[in-house]
Amino acid sequence: MPRVFNFSAGPATLPEAVLRQAQAEMLDWHGLGASIVEISHRSAEFMQVAERADADLRTLLAIPDSHVVLYLSGGATTQQALIALNFAGAGQTADYVVSGHWSKTAIRQAAPYVAVNIAASSEEDRFRSLPGREGWRLSPDAAYVHITANETIHGVEYRTTPEVGDVPLFADFSSSIASEPLDVAKYGLIYAGAQKNLGPVGISVVIVRRELLERSGQHRAEIFDYRAHAARDSMLNTPPTWNWYMLGLTVRWMLEQGGVDEFARRNAEKAALLYATIDAGDGFYRNEIEASVRSRMNVPFFLHDPALDAMFLAESRAAGLMALKGHKAVGGMRASLYNAMPVEGVRALVDFMRDFQARHG
C-alpha cells in the first residue's frame, strides 16, 4: 500500500529516501557482504559511519569546537537524570523552568540528585504560554538552568534563547533540534532524543561545552559519566549501531536538502498553513496556545464538539493521514510537523480539515 502522511509525535516519520537507502543496504553494506548492524562497532567500517555522522551533524548544526558531541543509548529522559549526576554536586541547586509535560518529567528525573528550584512555571495557565523571562526566580548559585525548548504535548516553543547570565543554560531540544538555525555556543548543554528530527528511537545526542566536563558532579558509575563517554568517542560500551547509522543517513539527507536554513523555511510554511486553517475555521477548530509561542513542530488542536473526535480520526486515517490523535494528557488532536514531514502532507491535512468542516460544521 502507498505510504501515508504520518503525523506521529514520536517515534516519528523518517525521510522516505533514508528508509529506501537503509533498505537497499540492509543485507550488504557497501559490498561488505554483511549488514552494518551485524559488524563490530570498533571495525573500520563502522568507525567510518560514526565519523561521517559526527562530521555531518557538526556541519548541520554549526557546532563549535568548544562543544563535544556524545551519541548515547536511550532517550532524553535518561539524559535528564545523567545531567544532574554529571554537573551538580550532591544537594546543589538547579533551576528549572516548567512549560509543560516534559519540563515536569525533567524535574522528576533530576530530583533525586539536586535541590530543584522551580524558577518559573506556566502551569496555572495550563501551559498555554511560556513564563515571561522577567518573572524567573533564578538561584545565584545554581549548577545550571534547564528549559525545554519545545513541548511536544502542549505545543509551546521558545522562539528566542533566554538570557541566564553566567550560569550555563541546559535545554531539551528533542522535538525541535535541526528545525531552524541554533546558536549552540549560547548553551552549556543541549540534548535530544533522535526520534523526532534526527533518526530512529534508541539513541540520543548530547552536545556539551568541553569545560563543563571538568565538573566533578556526583559519585557515579563510569557508564553514567559523560567524561568517560567523551574520552572513548561514545564507544565506552557497545552503542546502538543501527540507530547511529540511521541518524547519519538522516543528517546527510538534511544537508542535501539545504540544511537548517531550508528546513526553517519549510517548517515556517507548514506551521503557518496549519495554524491559518485552524484560526479560519469560525470556531470549528481551535488552538489554545498564545500565538507568539506556538510550536512549529507540534500543533495541538480541538474540534468544537468532542463528539466528532472519533469520526475525525477515522476519516482522516482513511484519507491517508496517520496518528492525529492528541496526547491523553491534553486530548483533542495533534499534528507533528517535523523535518521529514513534507509540505504536501500538511496541504493534504488542511484540505481534509476544510472538507470535514464543510460536511460536519
mmCIF file of N, CA, C and O in Angstrom, residues 81-148:
data_model
loop_
_atom_site.group_PDB
_atom_site.id
_atom_site.type_symbol
_atom_site.label_atom_id
_atom_site.label_comp_id
_atom_site.label_asym_id
_atom_site.label_seq_id
_atom_site.Cartn_x
_atom_site.Cartn_y
_atom_site.Cartn_z
ATOM 1 N N ALA A 81 18.319 12.548 33.985
ATOM 2 C CA ALA A 81 18.920 12.106 35.242
ATOM 3 C C ALA A 81 20.441 12.254 35.203
ATOM 4 O O ALA A 81 21.062 12.705 36.181
ATOM 5 N N LEU A 82 21.049 11.919 34.069
ATOM 6 C CA LEU A 82 22.503 11.981 33.968
ATOM 7 C C LEU A 82 23.031 13.405 34.045
ATOM 8 O O LEU A 82 24.134 13.637 34.546
ATOM 9 N N ILE A 83 22.266 14.354 33.557
ATOM 10 C CA ILE A 83 22.678 15.760 33.634
ATOM 11 C C ILE A 83 22.931 16.166 35.076
ATOM 12 O O ILE A 83 23.948 16.791 35.409
ATOM 13 N N ALA A 84 22.002 15.824 35.957
ATOM 14 C CA ALA A 84 22.154 16.183 37.368
ATOM 15 C C ALA A 84 23.361 15.482 37.980
ATOM 16 O O ALA A 84 24.141 16.093 38.729
ATOM 17 N N LEU A 85 23.548 14.208 37.677
ATOM 18 C CA LEU A 85 24.672 13.454 38.231
ATOM 19 C C LEU A 85 26.017 14.007 37.769
ATOM 20 O O LEU A 85 26.995 14.010 38.526
ATOM 21 N N ASN A 86 26.088 14.460 36.545
ATOM 22 C CA ASN A 86 27.360 14.883 35.969
ATOM 23 C C ASN A 86 27.736 16.327 36.263
ATOM 24 O O ASN A 86 28.922 16.652 36.308
ATOM 25 N N PHE A 87 26.744 17.181 36.480
ATOM 26 C CA PHE A 87 27.066 18.611 36.520
ATOM 27 C C PHE A 87 26.657 19.334 37.798
ATOM 28 O O PHE A 87 26.899 20.534 37.919
ATOM 29 N N ALA A 88 26.065 18.629 38.751
ATOM 30 C CA ALA A 88 25.680 19.257 40.022
ATOM 31 C C ALA A 88 26.247 18.452 41.176
ATOM 32 O O ALA A 88 26.269 17.223 41.139
ATOM 33 N N GLY A 89 26.709 19.149 42.195
ATOM 34 C CA GLY A 89 27.129 18.463 43.403
ATOM 35 C C GLY A 89 25.917 17.960 44.169
ATOM 36 O O GLY A 89 24.792 18.423 43.957
ATOM 37 N N ALA A 90 26.137 17.006 45.052
ATOM 38 C CA ALA A 90 25.035 16.447 45.836
ATOM 39 C C ALA A 90 24.322 17.556 46.607
ATOM 40 O O ALA A 90 24.945 18.310 47.365
ATOM 41 N N GLY A 91 23.024 17.664 46.380
ATOM 42 C CA GLY A 91 22.237 18.675 47.075
ATOM 43 C C GLY A 91 22.358 20.074 46.517
ATOM 44 O O GLY A 91 21.694 21.005 47.006
ATOM 45 N N GLN A 92 23.162 20.281 45.480
ATOM 46 C CA GLN A 92 23.294 21.617 44.884
ATOM 47 C C GLN A 92 22.004 21.993 44.169
ATOM 48 O O GLN A 92 21.285 21.143 43.648
ATOM 49 N N THR A 93 21.717 23.282 44.115
ATOM 50 C CA THR A 93 20.501 23.765 43.469
ATOM 51 C C THR A 93 20.650 23.762 41.954
ATOM 52 O O THR A 93 21.712 24.084 41.409
ATOM 53 N N ALA A 94 19.575 23.386 41.276
ATOM 54 C CA ALA A 94 19.482 23.533 39.829
ATOM 55 C C ALA A 94 18.149 24.195 39.525
ATOM 56 O O ALA A 94 17.123 23.845 40.123
ATOM 57 N N ASP A 95 18.150 25.151 38.621
ATOM 58 C CA ASP A 95 16.938 25.901 38.271
ATOM 59 C C ASP A 95 16.230 25.255 37.094
ATOM 60 O O ASP A 95 16.862 24.956 36.069
ATOM 61 N N TYR A 96 14.913 25.079 37.226
ATOM 62 C CA TYR A 96 14.106 24.503 36.152
ATOM 63 C C TYR A 96 12.931 25.432 35.842
ATOM 64 O O TYR A 96 12.250 25.903 36.755
ATOM 65 N N VAL A 97 12.728 25.659 34.556
ATOM 66 C CA VAL A 97 11.575 26.420 34.095
ATOM 67 C C VAL A 97 10.567 25.419 33.545
ATOM 68 O O VAL A 97 10.886 24.604 32.670
ATOM 69 N N VAL A 98 9.337 25.483 34.060
ATOM 70 C CA VAL A 98 8.315 24.495 33.732
ATOM 71 C C VAL A 98 7.365 25.076 32.684
ATOM 72 O O VAL A 98 6.700 26.084 32.928
ATOM 73 N N SER A 99 7.314 24.430 31.534
ATOM 74 C CA SER A 99 6.465 24.915 30.440
ATOM 75 C C SER A 99 5.552 23.832 29.875
ATOM 76 O O SER A 99 4.876 24.064 28.888
ATOM 77 N N GLY A 100 5.541 22.638 30.498
ATOM 78 C CA GLY A 100 4.692 21.574 30.007
ATOM 79 C C GLY A 100 5.101 20.233 30.579
ATOM 80 O O GLY A 100 5.905 20.131 31.511
ATOM 81 N N HIS A 101 4.548 19.192 29.980
ATOM 82 C CA HIS A 101 4.734 17.820 30.465
ATOM 83 C C HIS A 101 6.198 17.427 30.558
ATOM 84 O O HIS A 101 6.641 16.842 31.556
ATOM 85 N N TRP A 102 6.988 17.732 29.525
ATOM 86 C CA TRP A 102 8.368 17.261 29.506
ATOM 87 C C TRP A 102 9.260 18.060 30.435
ATOM 88 O O TRP A 102 10.279 17.541 30.926
ATOM 89 N N SER A 103 8.927 19.301 30.720
ATOM 90 C CA SER A 103 9.647 20.053 31.760
ATOM 91 C C SER A 103 9.456 19.385 33.108
ATOM 92 O O SER A 103 10.403 19.247 33.903
ATOM 93 N N LYS A 104 8.226 18.959 33.387
ATOM 94 C CA LYS A 104 7.937 18.299 34.661
ATOM 95 C C LYS A 104 8.626 16.935 34.728
ATOM 96 O O LYS A 104 9.100 16.522 35.802
ATOM 97 N N THR A 105 8.701 16.247 33.609
ATOM 98 C CA THR A 105 9.418 14.975 33.573
ATOM 99 C C THR A 105 10.895 15.175 33.882
ATOM 100 O O THR A 105 11.509 14.390 34.624
ATOM 101 N N ALA A 106 11.480 16.224 33.328
ATOM 102 C CA ALA A 106 12.893 16.513 33.588
ATOM 103 C C ALA A 106 13.137 16.728 35.082
ATOM 104 O O ALA A 106 14.152 16.280 35.627
ATOM 105 N N ILE A 107 12.219 17.393 35.752
ATOM 106 C CA ILE A 107 12.353 17.622 37.190
ATOM 107 C C ILE A 107 12.281 16.303 37.956
ATOM 108 O O ILE A 107 13.067 16.065 38.885
ATOM 109 N N ARG A 108 11.361 15.443 37.582
ATOM 110 C CA ARG A 108 11.239 14.158 38.283
ATOM 111 C C ARG A 108 12.515 13.335 38.171
ATOM 112 O O ARG A 108 12.915 12.659 39.116
ATOM 113 N N GLN A 109 13.162 13.380 37.015
ATOM 114 C CA GLN A 109 14.383 12.603 36.834
ATOM 115 C C GLN A 109 15.556 13.201 37.611
ATOM 116 O O GLN A 109 16.432 12.456 38.094
ATOM 117 N N ALA A 110 15.590 14.516 37.742
ATOM 118 C CA ALA A 110 16.709 15.179 38.413
ATOM 119 C C ALA A 110 16.538 15.252 39.923
ATOM 120 O O ALA A 110 17.530 15.338 40.664
ATOM 121 N N ALA A 111 15.303 15.221 40.391
ATOM 122 C CA ALA A 111 15.007 15.486 41.803
ATOM 123 C C ALA A 111 15.761 14.598 42.799
ATOM 124 O O ALA A 111 16.092 15.064 43.894
ATOM 125 N N PRO A 112 16.051 13.335 42.497
ATOM 126 C CA PRO A 112 16.811 12.536 43.468
ATOM 127 C C PRO A 112 18.243 13.020 43.680
ATOM 128 O O PRO A 112 18.881 12.623 44.657
ATOM 129 N N TYR A 113 18.750 13.888 42.793
ATOM 130 C CA TYR A 113 20.170 14.235 42.816
ATOM 131 C C TYR A 113 20.450 15.711 43.056
ATOM 132 O O TYR A 113 21.588 16.072 43.372
ATOM 133 N N VAL A 114 19.471 16.573 42.883
ATOM 134 C CA VAL A 114 19.689 18.010 43.050
ATOM 135 C C VAL A 114 18.546 18.615 43.852
ATOM 136 O O VAL A 114 17.469 18.017 43.986
ATOM 137 N N ALA A 115 18.782 19.806 44.377
ATOM 138 C CA ALA A 115 17.717 20.587 45.001
ATOM 139 C C ALA A 115 17.064 21.413 43.896
ATOM 140 O O ALA A 115 17.633 22.405 43.436
ATOM 141 N N VAL A 116 15.909 20.980 43.450
ATOM 142 C CA VAL A 116 15.254 21.631 42.314
ATOM 143 C C VAL A 116 14.617 22.941 42.754
ATOM 144 O O VAL A 116 13.827 22.977 43.705
ATOM 145 N N ASN A 117 14.974 24.000 42.063
ATOM 146 C CA ASN A 117 14.276 25.287 42.232
ATOM 147 C C ASN A 117 13.436 25.516 40.980
ATOM 148 O O ASN A 117 13.971 25.616 39.875
ATOM 149 N N ILE A 118 12.112 25.557 41.150
ATOM 150 C CA ILE A 118 11.249 25.884 40.018
ATOM 151 C C ILE A 118 11.299 27.400 39.839
ATOM 152 O O ILE A 118 10.669 28.156 40.573
ATOM 153 N N ALA A 119 12.106 27.807 38.892
ATOM 154 C CA ALA A 119 12.355 29.227 38.692
ATOM 155 C C ALA A 119 11.142 29.947 38.120
ATOM 156 O O ALA A 119 10.955 31.144 38.345
ATOM 157 N N ALA A 120 10.324 29.227 37.373
ATOM 158 C CA ALA A 120 9.116 29.808 36.785
ATOM 159 C C ALA A 120 8.273 28.661 36.253
ATOM 160 O O ALA A 120 8.787 27.584 35.933
ATOM 161 N N SER A 121 6.972 28.898 36.144
ATOM 162 C CA SER A 121 6.062 27.879 35.630
ATOM 163 C C SER A 121 4.854 28.535 34.992
ATOM 164 O O SER A 121 4.370 29.570 35.471
ATOM 165 N N SER A 122 4.373 27.929 33.930
ATOM 166 C CA SER A 122 3.140 28.386 33.288
ATOM 167 C C SER A 122 2.003 27.390 33.515
ATOM 168 O O SER A 122 1.014 27.392 32.790
ATOM 169 N N GLU A 123 2.129 26.560 34.550
ATOM 170 C CA GLU A 123 1.113 25.533 34.790
ATOM 171 C C GLU A 123 -0.242 26.147 35.143
ATOM 172 O O GLU A 123 -1.290 25.601 34.768
ATOM 173 N N GLU A 124 -0.246 27.258 35.851
ATOM 174 C CA GLU A 124 -1.524 27.888 36.190
ATOM 175 C C GLU A 124 -2.293 28.301 34.944
ATOM 176 O O GLU A 124 -3.527 28.389 34.966
ATOM 177 N N ASP A 125 -1.570 28.550 33.880
ATOM 178 C CA ASP A 125 -2.187 28.910 32.598
ATOM 179 C C ASP A 125 -2.441 27.672 31.745
ATOM 180 O O ASP A 125 -2.729 27.799 30.555
ATOM 181 N N ARG A 126 -2.328 26.508 32.352
ATOM 182 C CA ARG A 126 -2.487 25.227 31.653
ATOM 183 C C ARG A 126 -1.511 25.091 30.487
ATOM 184 O O ARG A 126 -1.798 24.484 29.467
ATOM 185 N N PHE A 127 -0.347 25.682 30.667
ATOM 186 C CA PHE A 127 0.737 25.594 29.699
ATOM 187 C C PHE A 127 0.340 26.110 28.319
ATOM 188 O O PHE A 127 0.776 25.597 27.285
ATOM 189 N N ARG A 128 -0.437 27.152 28.306
ATOM 190 C CA ARG A 128 -0.823 27.774 27.034
ATOM 191 C C ARG A 128 0.093 28.928 26.660
ATOM 192 O O ARG A 128 -0.081 29.564 25.620
ATOM 193 N N SER A 129 1.089 29.188 27.501
ATOM 194 C CA SER A 129 2.064 30.251 27.248
ATOM 195 C C SER A 129 3.391 29.812 27.856
ATOM 196 O O SER A 129 3.492 28.735 28.456
ATOM 197 N N LEU A 130 4.415 30.639 27.698
ATOM 198 C CA LEU A 130 5.691 30.408 28.360
ATOM 199 C C LEU A 130 5.861 31.424 29.491
ATOM 200 O O LEU A 130 5.421 32.573 29.370
ATOM 201 N N PRO A 131 6.504 31.037 30.585
ATOM 202 C CA PRO A 131 6.743 32.009 31.662
ATOM 203 C C PRO A 131 7.627 33.157 31.168
ATOM 204 O O PRO A 131 8.698 32.920 30.605
ATOM 205 N N GLY A 132 7.169 34.370 31.335
ATOM 206 C CA GLY A 132 7.953 35.524 30.903
ATOM 207 C C GLY A 132 9.295 35.586 31.617
ATOM 208 O O GLY A 132 9.373 35.387 32.831
ATOM 209 N N ARG A 133 10.352 35.850 30.862
ATOM 210 C CA ARG A 133 11.703 35.848 31.446
ATOM 211 C C ARG A 133 11.814 36.815 32.618
ATOM 212 O O ARG A 133 12.548 36.551 33.593
ATOM 213 N N GLU A 134 11.098 37.907 32.589
ATOM 214 C CA GLU A 134 11.199 38.902 33.659
ATOM 215 C C GLU A 134 10.723 38.359 34.996
ATOM 216 O O GLU A 134 11.087 38.894 36.057
ATOM 217 N N GLY A 135 9.951 37.291 34.976
ATOM 218 C CA GLY A 135 9.432 36.731 36.214
ATOM 219 C C GLY A 135 10.203 35.529 36.735
ATOM 220 O O GLY A 135 9.837 34.965 37.780
ATOM 221 N N TRP A 136 11.276 35.129 36.058
ATOM 222 C CA TRP A 136 12.035 33.965 36.518
ATOM 223 C C TRP A 136 12.757 34.279 37.824
ATOM 224 O O TRP A 136 13.362 35.357 37.980
ATOM 225 N N ARG A 137 12.738 33.350 38.752
ATOM 226 C CA ARG A 137 13.417 33.497 40.042
ATOM 227 C C ARG A 137 14.615 32.537 40.052
ATOM 228 O O ARG A 137 14.529 31.411 40.542
ATOM 229 N N LEU A 138 15.726 33.021 39.504
ATOM 230 C CA LEU A 138 16.917 32.194 39.360
ATOM 231 C C LEU A 138 17.754 32.210 40.632
ATOM 232 O O LEU A 138 17.805 33.215 41.342
ATOM 233 N N SER A 139 18.417 31.097 40.896
ATOM 234 C CA SER A 139 19.279 30.977 42.069
ATOM 235 C C SER A 139 20.684 31.461 41.716
ATOM 236 O O SER A 139 21.231 31.066 40.681
ATOM 237 N N PRO A 140 21.304 32.267 42.549
ATOM 238 C CA PRO A 140 22.639 32.784 42.214
ATOM 239 C C PRO A 140 23.710 31.711 42.183
ATOM 240 O O PRO A 140 24.738 31.870 41.521
ATOM 241 N N ASP A 141 23.490 30.595 42.879
ATOM 242 C CA ASP A 141 24.498 29.544 42.961
ATOM 243 C C ASP A 141 24.054 28.257 42.259
ATOM 244 O O ASP A 141 24.535 27.170 42.571
ATOM 245 N N ALA A 142 23.143 28.375 41.309
ATOM 246 C CA ALA A 142 22.626 27.185 40.633
ATOM 247 C C ALA A 142 23.711 26.512 39.800
ATOM 248 O O ALA A 142 24.589 27.169 39.224
ATOM 249 N N ALA A 143 23.629 25.186 39.712
ATOM 250 C CA ALA A 143 24.560 24.444 38.864
ATOM 251 C C ALA A 143 24.281 24.714 37.387
ATOM 252 O O ALA A 143 25.192 24.758 36.563
ATOM 253 N N TYR A 144 23.004 24.889 37.054
ATOM 254 C CA TYR A 144 22.589 25.157 35.684
ATOM 255 C C TYR A 144 21.135 25.603 35.687
ATOM 256 O O TYR A 144 20.422 25.458 36.690
ATOM 257 N N VAL A 145 20.702 26.156 34.557
ATOM 258 C CA VAL A 145 19.303 26.484 34.322
ATOM 259 C C VAL A 145 18.811 25.576 33.204
ATOM 260 O O VAL A 145 19.458 25.480 32.150
ATOM 261 N N HIS A 146 17.670 24.919 33.422
ATOM 262 C CA HIS A 146 17.149 23.959 32.451
ATOM 263 C C HIS A 146 15.829 24.439 31.863
ATOM 264 O O HIS A 146 14.929 24.859 32.590
ATOM 265 N N ILE A 147 15.731 24.365 30.535
ATOM 266 C CA ILE A 147 14.475 24.651 29.843
ATOM 267 C C ILE A 147 14.171 23.508 28.876
ATOM 268 O O ILE A 147 15.061 22.742 28.489
ATOM 269 N N THR A 148 12.918 23.409 28.489
ATOM 270 C CA THR A 148 12.501 22.502 27.423
ATOM 271 C C THR A 148 12.168 23.374 26.216
ATOM 272 O O THR A 148 11.192 24.123 26.233
#
